[in-house]
CSV table of C-alpha atoms in Angstrom, one decimal:
chain,number,residue,atom,x,y,z
A,156,MET,CA,11.7,-15.9,0.4
A,157,LYS,CA,10.1,-12.4,0.2
A,158,TYR,CA,7.2,-13.5,2.4
A,159,LEU,CA,9.6,-15.0,4.9
A,160,LYS,CA,11.6,-11.8,5.1
A,161,SER,CA,8.4,-9.8,5.6
A,162,LEU,CA,7.2,-12.2,8.3
A,163,LEU,CA,10.5,-12.1,10.2
A,164,TYR,CA,10.5,-8.3,9.8
A,165,SER,CA,7.2,-8.0,11.6
A,166,LEU,CA,7.6,-10.6,14.3
A,167,PRO,CA,9.9,-8.6,16.7
A,168,ALA,CA,7.4,-5.7,16.8
A,169,LEU,CA,4.5,-8.1,17.6
A,170,CYS,CA,6.5,-9.8,20.4
A,171,LEU,CA,7.5,-6.5,22.0
A,172,LEU,CA,4.0,-5.2,21.6
A,173,PHE,CA,2.8,-8.3,23.4
A,174,SER,CA,5.2,-7.7,26.2
A,175,SER,CA,4.2,-4.1,26.5
A,176,VAL,CA,0.6,-5.0,27.1
A,177,SER,CA,1.3,-7.9,29.4
A,178,PHE,CA,3.7,-6.3,31.9
A,179,ALA,CA,3.4,-3.0,33.7
A,180,ALA,CA,6.5,-0.8,33.6
A,181,LYS,CA,7.5,2.1,35.7
A,182,ALA,CA,6.9,5.6,34.5
A,183,ASP,CA,9.8,7.5,33.2
A,184,PRO,CA,10.5,10.6,35.5
A,185,ASP,CA,12.2,12.5,32.6
A,186,TRP,CA,9.5,11.9,30.0
A,187,ASP,CA,7.4,15.0,30.7
A,188,ALA,CA,10.4,17.2,30.4
A,189,PHE,CA,11.4,15.5,27.1
A,190,VAL,CA,8.0,15.9,25.4
A,191,LYS,CA,7.4,19.5,26.7
A,192,LYS,CA,10.8,20.5,25.4
A,193,TYR,CA,9.8,19.1,22.0
A,194,GLY,CA,6.5,20.8,22.2
A,195,ARG,CA,8.1,24.2,22.8
A,196,TYR,CA,10.4,23.5,19.8
A,197,ALA,CA,7.5,22.6,17.6
A,198,GLN,CA,5.5,25.7,18.6
A,199,LYS,CA,8.4,28.0,17.9
A,200,LYS,CA,9.0,26.4,14.5
A,201,LEU,CA,5.3,26.6,13.5
A,202,LYS,CA,5.0,30.2,14.8
A,203,ASN,CA,8.1,31.2,12.8
A,204,LYS,CA,6.4,29.9,9.6
A,205,GLY,CA,3.1,31.6,10.5
A,206,ILE,CA,1.1,28.4,10.6
A,207,PRO,CA,-2.4,29.2,11.7
A,208,GLY,CA,-3.2,26.2,13.9
A,209,ALA,CA,-1.8,22.8,15.0
A,210,ALA,CA,-2.6,19.8,17.2
A,211,LEU,CA,0.2,17.7,18.7
A,212,SER,CA,-0.4,14.4,20.5
A,213,ILE,CA,2.4,12.2,22.0
A,214,VAL,CA,1.6,9.1,24.0
A,215,SER,CA,3.7,6.6,25.9
A,216,THR,CA,2.1,3.6,27.5
A,217,ASN,CA,4.0,4.1,30.7
A,218,ASN,CA,3.4,7.9,31.0
A,219,SER,CA,0.7,10.5,30.8
A,220,ASP,CA,-0.5,11.7,27.4
A,221,TYR,CA,0.9,14.9,26.1
A,222,ILE,CA,-1.5,17.0,24.1
A,223,HIS,CA,-0.4,20.4,23.0
A,224,THR,CA,-2.6,22.6,20.8
A,225,MET,CA,-1.4,25.8,19.0
A,226,GLY,CA,-2.9,28.7,17.2
A,227,VAL,CA,-6.3,29.3,15.8
A,228,THR,CA,-8.9,27.6,13.6
A,229,LYS,CA,-8.7,30.4,11.0
A,230,THR,CA,-6.5,33.4,10.5
A,231,ARG,CA,-9.3,36.1,10.9
A,232,ASN,CA,-11.7,35.9,13.8
A,233,GLY,CA,-10.9,32.2,14.5
A,234,GLN,CA,-11.1,30.6,17.9
A,235,LYS,CA,-8.2,29.0,19.7
A,236,VAL,CA,-7.5,25.4,18.8
A,237,ASN,CA,-8.2,23.1,21.7
A,238,LYS,CA,-7.9,19.4,22.2
A,239,HIS,CA,-11.3,18.8,20.8
A,240,THR,CA,-10.9,20.9,17.6
A,241,ARG,CA,-11.5,18.8,14.5
A,242,PHE,CA,-8.9,18.6,11.7
A,243,ARG,CA,-8.9,16.7,8.4
A,244,LEU,CA,-6.6,13.8,8.6
A,245,ALA,CA,-6.4,13.4,4.8
A,246,SER,CA,-4.5,10.2,4.0
A,247,VAL,CA,-3.9,9.3,7.6
A,248,SER,CA,-7.5,8.1,7.2
A,249,LYS,CA,-6.0,5.1,5.5
A,250,THR,CA,-4.7,3.9,8.9
A,251,PHE,CA,-8.4,3.6,10.0
A,252,ALA,CA,-9.3,1.6,6.9
A,253,GLY,CA,-6.4,-0.7,7.5
A,254,SER,CA,-7.2,-1.4,11.1
A,255,LEU,CA,-10.9,-1.9,10.5
A,256,SER,CA,-10.2,-4.3,7.6
A,257,ALA,CA,-7.7,-6.3,9.6
A,258,LYS,CA,-10.3,-6.4,12.5
A,259,LEU,CA,-13.1,-7.6,10.2
A,260,ALA,CA,-10.7,-10.2,8.7
A,261,ASN,CA,-9.8,-11.5,12.1
A,262,GLU,CA,-13.5,-11.8,13.0
A,263,GLY,CA,-14.2,-13.8,9.8
A,264,LEU,CA,-16.3,-11.0,8.2
A,265,LEU,CA,-13.9,-10.4,5.4
A,266,LYS,CA,-11.2,-12.4,3.5
A,267,LEU,CA,-8.2,-10.4,2.6
A,268,ASP,CA,-6.9,-13.0,0.1
A,269,LYS,CA,-10.2,-13.3,-1.7
A,270,ALA,CA,-10.6,-11.7,-5.2
A,271,VAL,CA,-12.1,-8.3,-5.3
A,272,SER,CA,-14.4,-9.5,-8.1
A,273,ASP,CA,-16.0,-11.9,-5.6
A,274,TYR,CA,-17.3,-8.8,-3.7
A,275,ILE,CA,-17.7,-6.3,-6.5
A,276,THR,CA,-19.4,-7.7,-9.6
A,277,GLU,CA,-18.1,-4.9,-11.8
A,278,PHE,CA,-14.7,-6.4,-11.7
A,279,LYS,CA,-15.9,-9.7,-13.2
A,280,GLY,CA,-14.8,-10.0,-16.8
A,281,THR,CA,-12.1,-7.4,-16.4
A,282,VAL,CA,-8.3,-7.8,-16.4
A,283,TYR,CA,-8.5,-7.8,-12.6
A,284,GLN,CA,-11.0,-10.6,-12.2
A,285,ASP,CA,-8.8,-13.3,-10.7
A,286,ASP,CA,-5.6,-11.6,-9.7
A,287,LEU,CA,-6.7,-8.5,-7.7
A,288,LYS,CA,-7.1,-9.5,-4.1
A,289,VAL,CA,-8.6,-7.4,-1.2
A,290,PHE,CA,-5.2,-6.9,0.4
A,291,HIS,CA,-3.9,-5.5,-2.9
A,292,LEU,CA,-6.3,-2.6,-2.5
A,293,LEU,CA,-5.1,-1.8,1.0
A,294,SER,CA,-1.4,-2.2,0.3
A,295,HIS,CA,-1.3,-0.1,-3.0
A,296,ALA,CA,-0.4,-3.2,-5.1
A,297,SER,CA,-3.3,-3.2,-7.6
A,298,GLY,CA,-0.9,-2.7,-10.5
A,299,LEU,CA,-2.3,0.7,-11.5
A,300,VAL,CA,-0.2,3.7,-12.3
A,301,PRO,CA,0.2,5.8,-9.1
A,302,ASN,CA,-2.7,8.1,-8.1
A,303,ALA,CA,-4.9,6.8,-10.9
A,304,TYR,CA,-7.8,9.3,-11.6
A,305,ASP,CA,-7.0,11.4,-8.5
A,306,ASN,CA,-7.7,14.4,-10.8
A,307,LEU,CA,-11.3,13.2,-11.1
A,308,ILE,CA,-11.7,13.4,-7.3
A,309,GLU,CA,-11.2,17.1,-7.7
A,310,SER,CA,-14.0,17.2,-10.3
A,311,ARG,CA,-17.8,17.0,-9.9
A,312,MET,CA,-17.8,13.4,-11.0
A,313,ASP,CA,-19.2,11.0,-8.4
A,314,TYR,CA,-17.2,8.1,-7.0
A,315,PRO,CA,-19.0,5.3,-8.8
A,316,SER,CA,-18.4,7.0,-12.1
A,317,ILE,CA,-14.7,7.4,-11.3
A,318,VAL,CA,-14.5,3.7,-10.5
A,319,GLU,CA,-16.2,2.8,-13.8
A,320,LYS,CA,-13.4,4.8,-15.7
A,321,LEU,CA,-10.8,3.1,-13.5
A,322,LEU,CA,-11.8,-0.4,-14.8
A,323,SER,CA,-10.8,0.7,-18.3
A,324,VAL,CA,-7.2,1.6,-17.3
A,325,LYS,CA,-4.6,-0.8,-18.4
A,326,PRO,CA,-2.4,-1.9,-15.4
A,327,ILE,CA,1.3,-1.3,-15.5
A,328,CYS,CA,1.9,-4.6,-13.8
A,329,LYS,CA,0.1,-7.6,-12.3
A,330,PRO,CA,-1.4,-7.1,-8.8
A,331,GLY,CA,1.2,-7.6,-6.2
A,332,GLU,CA,4.2,-7.0,-8.5
A,333,CYS,CA,4.6,-3.2,-8.2
A,334,TYR,CA,3.7,-0.4,-5.8
A,335,GLY,CA,1.4,2.4,-7.0
A,336,TYR,CA,-0.1,4.7,-4.3
A,337,GLN,CA,-3.9,5.0,-4.8
A,338,ASN,CA,-6.9,6.9,-3.4
A,339,VAL,CA,-9.8,5.8,-5.7
A,340,MET,CA,-8.7,2.1,-5.8
A,341,PHE,CA,-7.9,2.0,-2.1
A,342,SER,CA,-11.4,3.3,-1.2
A,343,LEU,CA,-13.0,0.3,-2.9
A,344,ILE,CA,-12.5,-1.4,0.5
A,345,GLY,CA,-15.7,0.4,1.5
A,346,ASN,CA,-17.6,-1.4,-1.3
A,347,VAL,CA,-16.0,-4.7,-0.3
A,348,ILE,CA,-16.9,-4.2,3.4
A,349,LEU,CA,-20.5,-3.4,2.4
A,350,GLN,CA,-20.9,-6.5,0.2
A,351,SER,CA,-19.2,-8.8,2.7
A,352,SER,CA,-21.1,-7.7,5.8
A,353,GLY,CA,-24.2,-5.8,4.7
A,354,LYS,CA,-23.1,-2.8,6.7
A,355,SER,CA,-21.5,0.4,5.3
A,356,TYR,CA,-17.9,1.4,6.0
A,357,ALA,CA,-19.1,4.5,7.8
A,358,GLN,CA,-21.3,2.4,10.1
A,359,TRP,CA,-18.5,-0.1,10.9
A,360,LEU,CA,-16.1,2.7,11.6
A,361,ARG,CA,-18.5,4.5,13.9
A,362,GLU,CA,-19.7,1.4,15.8
A,363,THR,CA,-16.5,-0.6,16.1
A,364,ILE,CA,-13.8,2.0,16.2
A,365,PHE,CA,-14.9,5.5,17.2
A,366,ALA,CA,-17.6,4.6,19.7
A,367,PRO,CA,-15.8,1.9,21.7
A,368,LEU,CA,-12.6,3.9,21.8
A,369,LYS,CA,-14.6,7.0,22.9
A,370,MET,CA,-13.1,9.1,20.1
A,371,SER,CA,-15.8,11.6,20.7
A,372,ASP,CA,-14.8,14.1,18.1
A,373,ALA,CA,-13.9,11.7,15.3
A,374,SER,CA,-16.1,11.3,12.3
A,375,LEU,CA,-16.3,10.5,8.6
A,376,GLY,CA,-17.4,13.0,6.0
A,377,PHE,CA,-18.0,16.7,5.3
A,378,GLU,CA,-21.3,17.2,7.2
A,379,SER,CA,-19.9,15.9,10.5
A,380,MET,CA,-16.8,18.0,10.1
A,381,VAL,CA,-18.8,21.2,10.0
A,382,GLN,CA,-21.5,20.2,12.6
A,383,ASP,CA,-20.4,23.0,14.9
A,384,GLU,CA,-17.8,25.8,15.0
A,385,ASN,CA,-15.0,23.8,16.6
A,386,TYR,CA,-13.1,22.8,13.5
A,387,ALA,CA,-10.0,24.0,11.8
A,388,LEU,CA,-10.4,25.6,8.5
A,389,PRO,CA,-7.9,24.9,5.7
A,390,HIS,CA,-5.3,27.5,4.8
A,391,VAL,CA,-3.3,28.2,1.7
A,392,ARG,CA,-0.2,30.3,1.3
A,393,GLY,CA,-0.5,33.7,-0.3
A,394,THR,CA,2.4,36.1,-1.2
A,395,LYS,CA,3.0,37.2,2.3
A,396,ARG,CA,0.7,35.2,4.6
A,397,TRP,CA,-1.7,32.3,5.0
A,398,TYR,CA,-5.3,32.7,3.9
A,399,SER,CA,-8.3,30.7,5.0
A,400,ALA,CA,-9.8,28.7,2.2
A,401,LYS,CA,-13.2,27.1,1.7
A,402,LEU,CA,-13.5,23.5,3.0
A,403,LYS,CA,-14.0,21.4,0.0
A,404,LYS,CA,-16.0,18.2,-0.2
A,405,ASN,CA,-14.0,16.6,-3.0
A,406,TYR,CA,-11.7,14.2,-1.2
A,407,TYR,CA,-14.6,13.2,1.1
A,408,LYS,CA,-15.7,11.1,-1.9
A,409,VAL,CA,-13.0,8.6,-1.1
A,410,GLY,CA,-13.8,8.2,2.6
A,411,PRO,CA,-11.5,5.2,3.4
A,412,ALA,CA,-8.6,7.0,1.8
A,413,ALA,CA,-9.1,10.5,3.0
A,414,GLY,CA,-12.4,11.1,4.8
A,415,VAL,CA,-11.7,11.0,8.5
A,416,ASN,CA,-11.8,14.0,10.8
A,417,ALA,CA,-10.3,13.9,14.3
A,418,SER,CA,-9.0,16.0,17.2
A,419,ALA,CA,-5.8,15.9,19.2
A,420,SER,CA,-7.7,14.1,21.9
A,421,ASP,CA,-8.9,11.5,19.4
A,422,MET,CA,-5.4,11.0,18.0
A,423,ALA,CA,-4.0,10.3,21.5
A,424,ILE,CA,-6.6,7.5,21.8
A,425,TRP,CA,-5.9,6.2,18.3
A,426,LEU,CA,-2.1,6.0,19.0
A,427,LYS,CA,-2.7,4.1,22.2
A,428,ALA,CA,-5.0,1.7,20.4
A,429,GLN,CA,-2.2,1.1,17.9
A,430,LEU,CA,0.1,0.3,20.8
A,431,GLY,CA,-2.2,-2.5,22.0
A,432,GLN,CA,-3.9,-0.6,24.9
A,433,TYR,CA,-7.4,-1.4,23.7
A,434,PRO,CA,-7.2,-5.1,22.9
A,435,ASP,CA,-11.0,-5.5,23.0
A,436,VAL,CA,-11.2,-3.1,20.0
A,437,LEU,CA,-7.9,-3.8,18.2
A,438,SER,CA,-6.5,-7.1,19.2
A,439,LEU,CA,-2.8,-8.0,18.9
A,440,ASP,CA,-3.7,-10.3,16.0
A,441,THR,CA,-5.3,-7.4,14.3
A,442,LEU,CA,-2.3,-5.1,14.9
A,443,ALA,CA,0.0,-7.8,13.5
A,444,LYS,CA,-2.1,-8.4,10.4
A,445,GLN,CA,-2.3,-4.7,9.5
A,446,THR,CA,1.4,-4.1,9.8
A,447,ARG,CA,2.6,-7.1,7.9
A,448,PRO,CA,4.8,-5.5,5.1
A,449,TYR,CA,3.0,-6.5,2.0
A,450,THR,CA,4.4,-4.2,-0.6
A,451,HIS,CA,8.0,-3.1,-1.0
A,452,THR,CA,8.1,0.7,-1.5
A,453,LYS,CA,11.6,1.4,-2.8
A,454,LYS,CA,10.9,5.1,-3.7
A,455,GLU,CA,10.4,5.9,0.0
A,456,MET,CA,14.1,5.1,0.5
A,457,HIS,CA,14.9,8.4,-1.4
A,458,ARG,CA,12.9,10.8,0.9
A,459,ARG,CA,15.2,13.7,1.4
A,460,VAL,CA,14.7,14.2,5.1
A,461,TRP,CA,14.9,10.4,5.9
A,462,LYS,CA,17.2,8.7,3.4
A,463,LYS,CA,20.2,8.9,5.7
A,464,HIS,CA,18.5,6.6,8.3
A,465,LEU,CA,15.8,4.7,6.3
A,466,ASN,CA,16.9,1.1,5.8
A,467,GLU,CA,13.7,-0.6,4.7
A,468,ALA,CA,10.3,0.7,3.5
A,469,TYR,CA,7.1,-1.3,3.0
A,470,TYR,CA,3.4,-0.8,2.9
A,471,GLY,CA,1.1,-2.9,5.1
A,472,LEU,CA,-2.7,-2.5,5.3
A,473,GLY,CA,-3.2,1.3,5.4
A,474,TRP,CA,0.1,1.7,7.2
A,475,ARG,CA,3.7,2.3,6.1
A,476,VAL,CA,6.2,0.0,7.7
A,477,TYR,CA,9.7,1.4,8.1
A,478,ASN,CA,13.1,0.3,9.4
A,479,TYR,CA,14.5,3.7,10.5
A,480,ALA,CA,17.9,3.7,12.1
A,481,ASP,CA,17.3,0.0,13.1
A,482,GLU,CA,14.0,0.9,14.7
A,483,THR,CA,10.6,-0.4,13.4
A,484,LEU,CA,8.2,2.5,12.7
A,485,TYR,CA,4.6,2.4,11.6
A,486,TYR,CA,3.9,5.7,9.8
A,487,HIS,CA,1.5,7.6,7.6
A,488,SER,CA,1.2,11.1,6.3
A,489,GLY,CA,-1.7,13.1,4.9
A,490,TRP,CA,-2.1,16.0,2.6
A,491,VAL,CA,-5.3,17.6,1.2
A,492,GLN,CA,-5.9,21.2,0.3
A,493,GLY,CA,-5.2,23.3,3.4
A,494,TYR,CA,-4.2,20.4,5.8
A,495,ARG,CA,-1.1,18.3,6.6
A,496,SER,CA,-0.9,15.4,9.0
A,497,ASP,CA,1.6,12.9,10.3
A,498,VAL,CA,1.3,9.9,12.5
A,499,VAL,CA,4.1,7.6,13.8
A,500,VAL,CA,3.9,4.5,16.0
A,501,PHE,CA,7.0,3.1,17.7
A,502,PRO,CA,5.9,-0.4,18.7
A,503,HIS,CA,9.2,-1.4,20.4
A,504,LEU,CA,9.3,1.8,22.4
A,505,ASN,CA,5.6,2.0,23.2
A,506,VAL,CA,5.4,5.5,21.9
A,507,GLY,CA,3.0,7.2,19.5
A,508,PHE,CA,3.2,10.6,17.8
A,509,SER,CA,0.6,12.7,15.8
A,510,LEU,CA,0.8,16.2,14.4
A,511,ILE,CA,-1.9,17.9,12.4
A,512,VAL,CA,-1.9,21.4,10.9
A,513,ASN,CA,-4.4,23.4,9.1
A,514,ALA,CA,-2.0,24.6,6.4
A,515,GLU,CA,-0.2,23.1,3.4
A,516,THR,CA,3.3,23.3,4.8
A,517,GLY,CA,6.4,21.2,4.4
A,518,VAL,CA,7.6,22.1,7.9
A,519,ILE,CA,5.6,19.1,9.2
A,520,ASN,CA,8.2,16.8,7.6
A,521,GLU,CA,11.0,18.5,9.5
A,522,LEU,CA,9.0,18.4,12.8
A,523,THR,CA,8.2,14.7,12.5
A,524,THR,CA,11.8,13.8,11.6
A,525,GLU,CA,13.0,15.9,14.5
A,526,PHE,CA,10.8,14.0,16.9
A,527,ILE,CA,11.8,10.6,15.6
A,528,ASP,CA,15.5,11.5,15.9
A,529,ARG,CA,15.1,13.0,19.4
A,530,LEU,CA,13.1,10.0,20.6
A,531,LEU,CA,15.7,7.5,19.4
A,532,GLU,CA,18.5,9.5,20.9
A,533,TYR,CA,16.6,9.9,24.2
A,534,LYS,CA,15.9,6.2,24.4
A,535,ARG,CA,19.4,5.0,23.3
A,536,GLY,CA,21.4,7.7,25.1
A,537,LYS,CA,23.4,8.5,22.0
A,538,LYS,CA,23.3,10.2,18.6
A,539,ILE,CA,21.8,8.1,15.9
């Protein structure tokens, strides 16, 4: 019954996505005014909070992309943020892992329902041997306590050593029975991909996602982030203002979970790919597979800024799947020292939204919610 409910929940989005790709629609003459008004609102809100820099990308399959960059890469002697300035995506990186895994599964290079122990020998003879499947990694349903050993990501310990410690942790439930958000366990998808295909996660991402989509600024890892001066430094809040901080390598250890860097230009392309505009890269079957709601995430129902309108909350493969005011949304947020990011895909409305800032600020929650509410009211012609 739960599977049937999940399947029915995802089918309307797939059907509407299919129609959006198959049939051309007229441009909306009021769209530019709508997004520009929101852009001015966002800029004013961010300026009032003293946020150093931000990159906003809004796409609609029937209209021109809207890319609006704000502020500077660092508070002192920084350069202006432009559409090619790289930001850390933090956990929005998980959307790339989900899409890539779904793509490889569709191409027969990976089996999502196969035991992780069949790919990673260290799992043989453990409590996870038969029950932990590949899709459990990507949908945060491994059975581990939430954020298991994230504290060690902040340490000098290398990733293989953290995983070794992870294997000794007693699960709080069987895989698939409870939700527990992970970074270390999630990133094992990189090991699975290497064992199943003989190619690294980074190579697959570069060759089958970034290159064919022409995401020219996107990359994985610390070295590529700092390859030139056009990247946004992280910022932390002091007593009276924001201060530039050192870009840390720690969370780059968990590349699939938190290692992607991208610009506003890249994110506009990524959003269009999620809306089915690049079927040679991400097919409709792939998009449907990654957004099947695998894991029920009840705690999300209590998010302060969303709980009034959030009706259902699930996790797919690297994507959150929400019913918000009777609209299907695919969503993810990211947070790592000095950065925040949000991405929202509206499959029925053929719209995508991304906002990245180089500061640890909660204002991004308000800005994303405001966009969602404004868009639904704009499309429906009434208050939600």
